XYZ file of C-alpha atoms in Angstrom:
577
model
C -81.095 -0.985 137.118
C -83.271 -4.029 137.658
C -81.525 -7.304 136.839
C -83.186 -10.312 135.233
C -81.972 -13.749 136.316
C -81.896 -17.206 134.831
C -80.058 -20.449 135.608
C -77.676 -22.590 133.600
C -76.607 -26.104 134.529
C -74.009 -28.558 133.280
C -72.227 -31.622 134.678
C -74.002 -31.276 137.998
C -72.920 -27.654 138.413
C -75.694 -24.981 138.627
C -75.097 -21.262 138.247
C -77.383 -18.230 138.337
C -76.869 -15.377 135.880
C -78.215 -11.885 136.572
C -78.052 -9.218 133.892
C -79.883 -6.127 132.594
C -83.135 -6.845 130.764
C -81.776 -5.692 127.391
C -79.000 -8.287 127.650
C -81.098 -11.081 129.114
C -82.973 -11.984 125.924
C -79.768 -12.448 123.928
C -77.882 -14.223 126.712
C -80.781 -16.613 127.218
C -80.557 -17.461 123.521
C -76.818 -18.029 123.445
C -76.957 -20.241 126.561
C -80.366 -21.670 125.666
C -79.331 -25.344 125.561
C -77.798 -25.084 129.061
C -80.699 -23.204 130.664
C -82.644 -24.850 133.459
C -84.565 -24.018 136.610
C -82.416 -24.979 139.559
C -83.391 -25.106 143.229
C -79.805 -24.607 144.265
C -77.093 -22.246 143.083
C -73.419 -22.938 143.538
C -72.252 -19.932 141.588
C -73.510 -16.437 140.874
C -72.627 -14.416 137.778
C -73.795 -10.813 137.517
C -73.417 -8.567 134.478
C -73.482 -4.764 134.761
C -73.574 -2.100 132.071
C -70.921 0.446 133.106
C -71.359 2.819 130.161
C -68.041 2.257 128.422
C -68.591 -1.482 128.449
C -69.616 -4.154 130.907
C -68.431 -5.635 134.146
C -68.979 -9.250 135.181
C -69.027 -10.050 138.896
C -68.277 -13.666 139.818
C -69.563 -14.895 143.190
C -69.823 -11.357 144.464
C -66.071 -10.795 144.639
C -64.241 -11.410 141.357
C -64.783 -8.433 139.018
C -63.867 -8.881 135.354
C -64.162 -6.216 132.641
C -65.793 -6.876 129.250
C -65.513 -4.327 126.466
C -68.421 -5.647 124.396
C -71.139 -8.286 124.349
C -68.789 -10.893 122.845
C -66.470 -10.470 125.808
C -69.425 -10.820 128.184
C -70.065 -14.275 126.692
C -66.320 -15.053 126.925
C -66.152 -14.128 130.613
C -69.369 -15.940 131.606
C -68.409 -19.121 129.784
C -64.798 -19.154 131.011
C -65.797 -18.533 134.626
C -68.516 -21.161 134.598
C -66.430 -23.862 132.913
C -63.431 -23.291 135.164
C -65.671 -23.772 138.204
C -67.115 -27.096 137.043
C -65.134 -29.768 138.938
C -63.209 -32.483 137.146
C -64.973 -35.841 137.559
C -63.488 -38.549 139.739
C -61.619 -40.935 137.452
C -62.598 -38.898 134.393
C -61.282 -35.978 132.435
C -62.392 -32.376 131.838
C -60.765 -30.886 128.769
C -61.223 -28.216 126.153
C -62.843 -29.879 123.184
C -66.095 -30.571 121.432
C -68.567 -33.400 121.174
C -71.316 -34.384 118.762
C -73.648 -37.371 118.713
C -75.390 -39.517 116.142
C -77.695 -42.431 116.781
C -76.955 -42.339 120.507
C -73.182 -42.558 120.023
C -70.679 -39.785 120.668
C -67.760 -38.310 118.729
C -65.014 -36.604 120.771
C -63.410 -33.658 118.887
C -60.236 -32.202 120.326
C -56.937 -30.638 119.376
C -54.500 -27.944 120.399
C -55.856 -25.560 117.762
C -59.103 -24.402 119.371
C -60.385 -22.715 116.219
C -59.971 -25.967 114.252
C -61.925 -27.837 116.936
C -64.755 -25.283 116.846
C -64.985 -25.271 113.052
C -64.973 -29.086 112.890
C -67.837 -29.328 115.391
C -69.841 -26.701 113.480
C -69.293 -28.572 110.202
C -70.494 -31.859 111.725
C -73.574 -30.176 113.195
C -74.411 -28.811 109.752
C -74.277 -32.364 108.388
C -76.789 -33.778 110.836
C -74.786 -34.648 113.947
C -76.372 -33.579 117.229
C -74.598 -30.833 119.137
C -73.119 -31.822 122.518
C -70.607 -29.038 123.087
C -67.745 -27.080 121.634
C -65.702 -25.511 124.432
C -65.433 -28.113 127.166
C -66.067 -31.851 127.397
C -66.160 -34.234 130.320
C -65.080 -37.790 129.553
C -66.216 -40.212 132.227
C -64.155 -43.264 133.133
C -66.681 -45.517 131.374
C -66.389 -43.565 128.109
C -69.499 -41.388 128.408
C -69.139 -37.935 126.831
C -70.828 -34.856 128.246
C -70.164 -31.587 126.425
C -71.172 -28.106 127.548
C -73.857 -27.041 125.017
C -73.004 -23.355 125.023
C -73.007 -20.949 122.084
C -71.287 -21.963 118.854
C -67.935 -20.211 118.700
C -65.672 -19.550 115.710
C -63.018 -16.935 115.020
C -64.673 -13.828 113.619
C -62.878 -14.430 110.314
C -64.945 -17.647 109.951
C -68.360 -16.134 110.663
C -69.132 -15.612 106.954
C -68.352 -19.295 106.270
C -70.548 -20.351 109.176
C -73.419 -18.218 107.931
C -73.406 -20.029 104.585
C -74.042 -23.423 106.188
C -77.662 -24.570 106.036
C -77.953 -25.249 109.764
C -76.779 -21.753 110.751
C -78.754 -19.571 108.390
C -80.920 -17.085 110.248
C -79.344 -17.746 113.640
C -78.540 -14.811 115.934
C -74.825 -14.023 116.002
C -72.514 -11.505 117.635
C -68.876 -10.794 116.877
C -65.928 -8.527 117.555
C -62.477 -8.327 116.022
C -61.466 -11.747 117.336
C -64.444 -13.947 118.122
C -67.943 -14.729 116.924
C -70.765 -16.549 118.692
C -73.939 -18.031 117.216
C -77.012 -19.223 119.120
C -77.482 -22.992 118.981
C -80.802 -24.445 117.829
C -82.827 -26.484 120.282
C -83.351 -29.215 117.694
C -79.581 -29.859 117.652
C -79.516 -31.080 121.235
C -79.080 -34.811 121.787
C -81.939 -36.557 123.549
C -79.720 -38.074 126.266
C -77.402 -36.125 128.542
C -74.497 -38.487 127.931
C -73.414 -40.538 124.936
C -70.804 -43.271 124.840
C -67.743 -42.229 122.862
C -67.213 -44.379 119.751
C -64.690 -42.300 117.774
C -62.221 -39.439 118.139
C -61.368 -36.552 115.810
C -58.100 -34.638 116.201
C -58.573 -31.275 114.471
C -55.658 -29.040 113.501
C -54.753 -26.200 111.166
C -52.910 -27.042 107.953
C -50.520 -24.911 105.980
C -52.703 -24.861 102.868
C -56.382 -24.910 101.996
C -56.630 -28.607 101.153
C -58.038 -31.109 103.626
C -55.550 -33.556 105.082
C -57.089 -36.747 106.467
C -55.176 -39.395 108.396
C -55.508 -41.898 111.194
C -54.168 -40.174 114.312
C -51.570 -42.127 116.281
C -51.589 -42.694 120.035
C -48.812 -40.114 120.286
C -50.920 -37.474 118.501
C -53.881 -38.300 120.712
C -51.710 -37.990 123.794
C -50.520 -34.557 122.686
C -54.094 -33.406 122.044
C -55.110 -34.597 125.518
C -52.221 -32.797 127.232
C -53.427 -30.536 130.009
C -51.395 -28.207 132.213
C -50.274 -30.153 135.236
C -50.895 -33.564 133.676
C -47.698 -33.744 131.668
C -47.172 -35.069 128.144
C -46.485 -38.519 129.538
C -49.909 -38.937 131.131
C -51.541 -42.174 129.948
C -54.415 -42.116 127.459
C -57.719 -42.794 129.275
C -58.706 -46.435 128.972
C -62.095 -45.429 127.566
C -60.377 -43.995 124.462
C -57.877 -46.786 123.932
C -58.408 -48.521 120.599
C -61.196 -46.245 119.337
C -61.036 -45.099 115.680
C -59.090 -41.841 115.722
C -59.390 -39.556 112.697
C -56.989 -36.682 112.092
C -58.264 -33.720 110.053
C -56.101 -30.732 109.201
C -57.181 -27.721 107.143
C -56.738 -24.001 106.828
C -59.870 -23.009 104.933
C -62.937 -24.567 106.644
C -64.636 -24.897 103.256
C -62.122 -27.663 102.513
C -63.697 -29.883 105.190
C -66.485 -30.979 102.864
C -68.355 -34.132 103.843
C -65.512 -36.682 103.929
C -64.953 -36.579 107.737
C -68.703 -36.763 108.410
C -69.126 -39.710 106.048
C -66.277 -41.631 107.678
C -67.692 -40.987 111.137
C -71.161 -42.135 110.080
C -69.676 -45.429 108.936
C -68.075 -45.863 112.358
C -71.247 -44.920 114.227
C -73.370 -47.348 112.229
C -70.873 -50.183 112.636
C -70.046 -50.344 108.927
C -66.298 -50.044 109.468
C -63.766 -50.088 112.289
C -60.364 -51.364 113.352
C -57.945 -52.153 110.534
C -60.603 -51.597 107.869
C -61.059 -48.025 109.142
C -57.319 -47.419 108.951
C -57.120 -48.857 105.430
C -60.008 -46.729 104.212
C -58.586 -43.533 105.711
C -55.177 -44.378 104.260
C -56.688 -44.907 100.821
C -58.364 -41.490 101.020
C -55.338 -39.668 102.379
C -53.047 -41.426 99.924
C -55.039 -40.446 96.853
C -53.506 -37.704 94.729
C -54.885 -34.205 95.258
C -57.384 -32.930 92.699
C -54.903 -30.261 91.666
C -52.051 -32.762 91.524
C -52.622 -33.894 87.940
C -54.977 -33.952 84.993
C -57.339 -36.897 84.482
C -56.812 -39.044 81.380
C -58.488 -37.889 78.189
C -61.665 -39.606 77.085
C -61.317 -42.193 74.337
C -61.487 -40.692 70.875
C -62.485 -43.847 69.029
C -65.984 -44.052 67.566
C -67.631 -47.467 67.740
C -70.772 -49.056 66.372
C -72.475 -51.754 68.366
C -75.793 -53.510 68.787
C -75.352 -53.359 72.553
C -73.244 -51.317 74.952
C -71.918 -53.077 78.042
C -71.259 -50.219 80.438
C -69.690 -49.933 83.879
C -69.285 -47.053 86.329
C -66.128 -47.421 88.375
C -64.626 -45.727 91.426
C -61.041 -46.888 92.119
C -61.609 -50.513 91.141
C -59.163 -51.292 88.339
C -58.972 -54.963 89.312
C -62.743 -55.330 89.063
C -62.897 -53.694 85.627
C -59.927 -55.646 84.272
C -61.242 -59.058 85.280
C -64.843 -58.283 84.274
C -63.847 -57.119 80.779
C -61.358 -59.926 80.230
C -63.852 -62.524 81.490
C -66.381 -61.276 78.928
C -63.786 -61.507 76.175
C -62.652 -64.982 77.195
C -66.032 -66.608 77.825
C -68.369 -64.800 75.405
C -66.462 -64.671 72.083
C -69.691 -65.004 70.084
C -70.887 -61.499 71.053
C -67.640 -59.509 70.821
C -68.300 -58.154 67.326
C -71.720 -56.915 68.441
C -70.867 -55.051 71.652
C -68.762 -52.210 72.948
C -67.334 -51.912 76.469
C -67.881 -48.476 78.008
C -66.169 -47.395 81.238
C -67.315 -44.327 83.208
C -64.446 -43.503 85.588
C -65.996 -41.728 88.571
C -62.578 -40.916 90.070
C -60.466 -39.896 87.079
C -57.779 -38.463 89.370
C -57.532 -41.733 91.298
C -54.536 -44.045 91.378
C -56.119 -46.449 88.895
C -57.226 -43.901 86.288
C -54.273 -44.273 83.909
C -54.488 -48.061 84.021
C -58.233 -47.916 83.340
C -57.599 -45.661 80.360
C -54.834 -48.033 79.228
C -57.270 -50.917 78.746
C -58.156 -49.371 75.396
C -54.621 -50.247 74.208
C -55.437 -53.978 74.210
C -59.250 -54.056 73.996
C -60.278 -52.616 70.620
C -63.977 -52.188 71.443
C -63.414 -50.414 74.804
C -64.011 -46.719 75.501
C -62.892 -44.736 78.566
C -64.946 -41.726 79.790
C -63.660 -39.673 82.771
C -66.485 -38.255 84.894
C -65.627 -36.641 88.237
C -68.283 -33.942 88.445
C -70.145 -35.810 91.181
C -69.778 -39.107 93.023
C -72.809 -41.370 93.114
C -74.125 -44.675 91.841
C -76.526 -42.485 89.870
C -73.617 -41.633 87.539
C -74.704 -44.790 85.736
C -76.941 -42.373 83.857
C -73.778 -41.439 81.949
C -73.601 -44.962 80.517
C -76.888 -44.376 78.700
C -75.873 -40.888 77.556
C -72.555 -42.087 76.153
C -73.634 -45.489 74.800
C -73.320 -46.240 71.082
C -75.522 -49.333 71.184
C -79.265 -49.483 70.621
C -79.471 -51.547 73.820
C -77.519 -50.995 77.010
C -76.419 -53.442 79.694
C -75.263 -51.681 82.891
C -73.142 -53.853 85.176
C -71.138 -53.285 88.308
C -67.438 -53.302 87.521
C -66.930 -56.496 89.543
C -69.417 -58.872 87.891
C -68.897 -62.020 85.810
C -71.336 -63.898 83.569
C -71.533 -67.612 82.747
C -71.180 -68.591 79.092
C -74.248 -67.756 77.037
C -75.680 -65.147 79.425
C -74.982 -62.107 77.226
C -76.186 -63.968 74.138
C -79.502 -64.708 75.833
C -79.975 -60.986 76.528
C -79.222 -59.996 72.925
C -81.667 -62.644 71.700
C -84.323 -61.281 74.066
C -83.953 -57.771 72.661
C -84.069 -59.062 69.077
C -87.418 -60.724 69.820
C -88.822 -57.422 71.182
C -86.823 -54.625 69.509
C -89.060 -51.737 70.700
C -89.297 -52.921 74.290
C -89.918 -50.459 77.123
C -89.002 -53.053 79.774
C -86.250 -53.177 82.361
C -84.521 -56.549 82.055
C -82.505 -58.219 84.811
C -81.414 -61.723 85.667
C -80.773 -64.077 88.584
C -77.767 -63.378 90.775
C -75.642 -66.484 91.295
C -74.406 -66.920 94.854
C -70.713 -67.474 95.597
C -71.294 -71.196 96.121
C -72.516 -71.352 92.471
C -75.309 -73.743 93.481
C -78.177 -71.309 94.129
C -79.616 -68.077 92.766
C -81.645 -65.030 93.814
C -84.107 -64.065 91.103
C -85.409 -60.830 92.634
C -85.901 -58.718 95.743
C -89.017 -58.800 97.860
C -90.350 -55.214 98.276
C -89.967 -54.872 102.055
C -87.910 -52.545 104.245
C -85.016 -54.363 105.903
C -81.863 -53.019 107.546
C -82.217 -49.529 106.052
C -82.826 -50.807 102.529
C -85.900 -51.438 100.420
C -85.743 -55.054 99.330
C -84.418 -58.440 100.410
C -82.990 -61.216 98.235
C -85.575 -63.816 97.205
C -85.968 -66.823 94.903
C -88.663 -67.765 92.393
C -88.419 -71.318 90.919
C -89.485 -69.832 87.574
C -85.877 -68.703 87.170
C -84.200 -72.055 87.819
C -84.045 -73.074 84.152
C -81.768 -70.680 82.182
C -83.806 -71.362 79.028
C -87.134 -70.410 80.656
C -89.191 -67.426 79.575
C -88.806 -64.051 81.331
C -91.259 -63.268 84.131
C -92.299 -60.197 86.107
C -90.511 -59.305 89.343
C -91.085 -56.411 91.771
C -87.425 -55.382 91.854
C -83.874 -56.738 91.845
C -80.431 -55.540 92.873
C -78.927 -53.204 90.289
C -75.616 -55.006 89.865
C -76.875 -55.908 86.363
C -79.749 -54.325 84.442
C -80.516 -53.631 80.797
C -82.973 -51.833 78.548
C -83.319 -50.154 75.185
C -81.245 -46.984 75.333
C -84.131 -44.724 74.307
C -86.376 -46.262 76.991
C -84.053 -45.371 79.857
C -85.974 -42.983 82.196
C -82.932 -41.809 84.176
C -82.179 -41.446 87.857
C -83.322 -38.301 89.647
C -80.510 -35.731 89.181
C -80.840 -34.735 92.868
C -79.611 -38.180 93.987
C -76.226 -38.136 95.635
C -73.924 -40.715 97.140
C -74.852 -44.368 97.164
C -78.159 -46.148 97.717
C -81.863 -45.674 97.123
C -82.084 -46.614 93.427
C -83.547 -50.124 93.836
C -87.305 -50.068 93.712
C -87.306 -46.458 92.545
C -86.090 -47.189 89.012
C -88.325 -50.265 88.765
C -91.449 -48.277 89.601
C -90.346 -45.569 87.179
C -90.282 -48.102 84.320
C -93.722 -49.413 85.314
C -95.217 -45.910 85.483
C -94.012 -45.385 81.902
C -95.718 -48.516 80.606
C -92.817 -50.954 80.881
C -92.397 -54.188 82.799
C -89.630 -55.210 85.185
C -88.470 -58.666 84.169
C -86.213 -61.473 85.255
C -84.591 -63.148 82.232
C -83.466 -66.534 83.620
C -80.602 -66.852 81.131
C -78.998 -63.565 82.208
C -77.167 -65.025 85.202
C -74.458 -63.006 86.959
C -71.970 -63.391 89.790
C -71.185 -60.345 91.933
C -68.171 -59.664 94.133
C -69.409 -58.268 97.449
C -66.387 -58.658 99.731
C -64.107 -55.605 100.003
C -61.421 -56.695 102.515
C -59.410 -53.503 101.952
C -62.386 -51.228 102.477
C -64.700 -49.325 100.163
C -62.843 -46.374 98.579
C -65.880 -44.122 98.414
C -68.107 -42.833 101.224
C -71.166 -44.853 102.183
C -73.585 -43.245 104.579
C -77.173 -43.540 105.622
C -77.884 -39.840 105.078
C -77.456 -40.145 101.308
C -79.550 -43.315 101.290
C -82.407 -41.695 103.255
C -82.199 -38.576 101.107
C -82.365 -40.577 97.859
C -85.297 -42.678 99.029
C -87.191 -39.546 100.071
C -86.512 -37.775 96.773
C -87.212 -40.829 94.617
C -90.410 -41.846 96.381
C -91.640 -38.229 96.279
C -90.914 -37.959 92.553
C -93.029 -41.037 91.848
C -95.912 -39.964 94.089
C -95.271 -42.718 96.641
C -95.654 -42.322 100.396
C -92.427 -41.762 102.343
C -93.955 -42.454 105.761
C -93.123 -46.166 105.876
C -89.530 -45.427 104.900
C -89.186 -42.796 107.613
C -90.696 -45.078 110.248
C -88.289 -47.873 109.300
C -85.231 -45.609 109.337
C -86.186 -44.169 112.719
C -86.644 -47.688 114.117
C -83.209 -48.721 112.795
C -81.159 -45.553 113.383
C -83.102 -43.446 115.871
C -84.844 -40.120 115.476
C -81.607 -38.248 116.299
C -80.051 -39.512 113.076
C -83.067 -39.450 110.770
C -85.089 -36.317 111.599
C -82.350 -33.767 110.653
C -81.859 -35.544 107.306
C -85.577 -35.419 106.533
C -85.711 -31.740 107.486
C -82.769 -30.920 105.207
C -84.138 -32.778 102.219
C -87.520 -31.090 102.689
C -85.772 -27.718 102.572
C -83.864 -28.788 99.460
C -87.039 -29.880 97.697
C -88.799 -26.663 98.702
């Protein structure tokens, strides 16, 4: 039978595969990301159909049986990877690698199935595929993974098939293993990426996800290779890198938490002790099944204005914001209600947040854990008792008279359709930012700016293009709502302002509505922040309003690279379709 041949190449090692025509099309697909045309051949692999199965001949002498096509892939991959030499001063090890924005994530662990599933999950969430079965770590920290077929235990093939990135991909399986062809668009643009973080994947005894910071001892155990010994030192290139431990039994439990943490590391948003604190806060939170959230407040209040906050694990912020309003704005207390939307009602602070109602008579607590996003501020307007609604971050304070000036503004224009905001006071207390300029900057739409028209707190309101949404207010019935497809954090500024304008309203700065915002979070942000959600929200919001998304995409690509942005845009396009 005539054999068809093609070459694969990895880590400087070329091999030529010969196989029957009916196998060649599938094999070329499964090894598609490693295929190349090579002038030299250091290894030959021949596959023969022997009727009852297959036989794989390595370098013309080593014959290995294969009962089915899955075993053919097993034998080819194992033979090829074992022949690739270990780099001088580096390390060749079973593991996986993904990349984002030109930086690499090293995934390893003694449980090979957990490693494979973790890599597949990250690929589905926009990370570029570098490899899943074998990785070379160079002495300088460069990662080079073998981009062979995606492998999972056959019991996980149904889970894999439900992921967006893997739908419609060719797969093959037997009783033990399953392989899926990788997509060409997954491949990273560069052959090597510098390692910036490590994931130690393992199986857990239950279906919940266990997240932790992996110790040097755990990393050393995961790196253990036959002949190296458990006491072998950790490569210098990995020393001090953020090391995330993930343990699970059911791969569906992985969710997006590991990917979100890794994005923050890749984009330089968190590292070192802050990374450890954030992971500890996540791993230390009670499990969703560990207890019931507090009941919503039963009291019914009447108010001219609702002052609402959405909170995620920030009891201190809520406590001091509410008590500051009570201490410094006594003239408005009989006209307002305080409304708290708890976006993590199973969090450590939930009971204390509910308990505020015991000493604040015009306070209501609403648990809302259905989804996590700054867009949950919509719930403030749905739950509000007041005719007018002031939405504020749960870590904001107002100077005396600020809330009174807002109430007076609404009384002068009771049927207003406007969005009303005010100047943000800087920490020094001697300067303000009245608005944002509508320009793209550092992956956001808008930069802080100052208009002298806002310097006098008694001055008249004036039009602004947009402002940060730490504080904003409107008539409850005029609230247009955030797009329900928004998720995560970011993308609302500019979008909601244009939405008001398209509905006949104005976007105003009321100079008297001054506010001070706490930005510093020395113990880390307890919820995931990632650029994927921000890009997604901008794309959805701009599309909803009939605005062009091209400038946004160009800016994000310039800041983050096409590797990080293009898969996000493709996914959101599919979602919208």
